[in-house]
């Protein structure tokens, strides 16, 4: 692929042909449990590879979710339990299916869907049913057959129990009218906000040719798939290669209520649900402003027919304030340029939550990845007067449990080529008593660099200003005399709170550490493994690294060790520099970085009934990649162009 891409960019070799296109197809044979994976050569129409996925389950799509809802509500046992609740006359029962987060209480050979019951009052379809979580949950085998109906716990000492032991009547003191967000039902909207319009009289500055996108000095290919959603490929700046592929690899949302069945609320929203198939149809003037280019996306139905997802990605420009400015105090003259950013954005809805994923490209050659979480809190029932230590009561009878959102950004660099290294740099104070160091005023500081030799994990360290630099040791910056590179500016976050011995930790290995570095491998794309639905773990980042270490140890007499297995006895404040075997070496190799970040969300009253967007930002910035400011040639800001007005 690399020779073809280089030829395609330069247009130097018209005879160059891309490698054969291969499609991955996963399916059930004759609606049985025989789950298979095939790789099809689209050029020849032949099967290149086939495997039976014994013990694995596919993701849940919207058709399966709808089938689970319908089957749950149609079940006579469920109907009888609902009747015993004695709900208000205008109540409409809603079912929310959840993928089953493995908790060790079931044989995972069969697909299990957890159905949580809610109600809404009245006939308005957008009434907030999360404001009325009911005390009932239903287990569904294969998503359509009821195998258990349970009463949910309320107070801290309560436990899940079968409905055969009795069902509590709905407490009508829980009825309230302050939990609606829809404009038809909620409070009157403020009228103080004047219209804000983005006008580009000459049109946008970007150009597109199918999935090829060019803007300023950036050039890239835009991709989209059912699982990862938005992906970016072959990213260059001013003709120089910087990244081969950027994508969100996985996200894990575990809930902190330890009472059954809530440990099952542990969603892999990409691996078990799919960012692509849950993408919104973005609306002009609402989700994106200005001159908009939309990219459509195609998936398929369960019968294999093409299914179009229109407006899955929006592309537009935004003003980002001042890019650079200086006023010469001697002359009084000021020079200022404004920052323009290219935005590629997609939005997904997974049940109650919305996630806004956006890549921001800047004129000074940086890439920012922004995640915003909004939507409605996933709620649980609680009796009036009860309290628990792992959630916030946001309305009468409504508990919003503590939870985490943990994302993994996959970064496949190509910094002036594919042979790259990872350097860890820290800022440290200069010694006071070292005769080799001149620090008479005790204020000096310097930097220390460590190049990582072997596949491993690392953590952030803000107190040392730890920076992760992706460098090309074969290319030297003529101004600084150092290797060219890009630095990862992480979003510093708390990592997974579940104990390392838990099933959560085994399933979401990536969530233990903020950064991982591995050798590139074609089949290593998803940080928690390819099949997360009801997984037990052992298929993710730490396991891949450990397997290569074990393989190297068994084939070599070397006694060297590695820190890559997720062992918590390692001092993660010290980067590993141990010697690497050839299979796990990451110095001057084709490497991949995986950055784990997120938010620990302990809900507040202000998050109800709909949550203001919570922002997270990761940056990739050039570091000694250029000889000077790459935005030096950006046009000076002029009133003639901006047409600002006095008020």
Coordinates of C-alpha atoms in Angstrom, one line a residue, residues 196-201 203-205 283-294 314-319:
X196 CA -25.4 34.0 14.7
X197 CA -24.6 33.3 11.1
X198 CA -21.4 32.1 9.5
X199 CA -21.0 33.6 6.0
X200 CA -18.3 32.7 3.6
X201 CA -19.0 34.8 0.5
X203 CA -17.3 29.6 -0.4
X204 CA -15.1 27.3 1.8
X205 CA -11.3 27.0 1.5
X283 CA -28.7 18.6 10.1
X284 CA -27.7 21.7 8.2
X285 CA -27.5 24.7 10.5
X286 CA -27.8 22.7 13.6
X287 CA -25.0 20.2 14.1
X288 CA -22.6 22.2 11.9
X289 CA -22.6 25.8 10.9
X290 CA -21.3 27.6 7.8
X291 CA -20.5 26.2 4.4
X292 CA -20.9 22.5 4.9
X293 CA -19.7 19.4 2.9
X294 CA -21.4 16.2 4.0
X314 CA -19.8 17.1 8.2
X315 CA -16.8 19.1 7.0
X316 CA -16.6 22.8 7.6
X317 CA -14.3 25.6 8.7
X318 CA -14.5 27.6 11.9
X319 CA -12.8 30.8 13.2

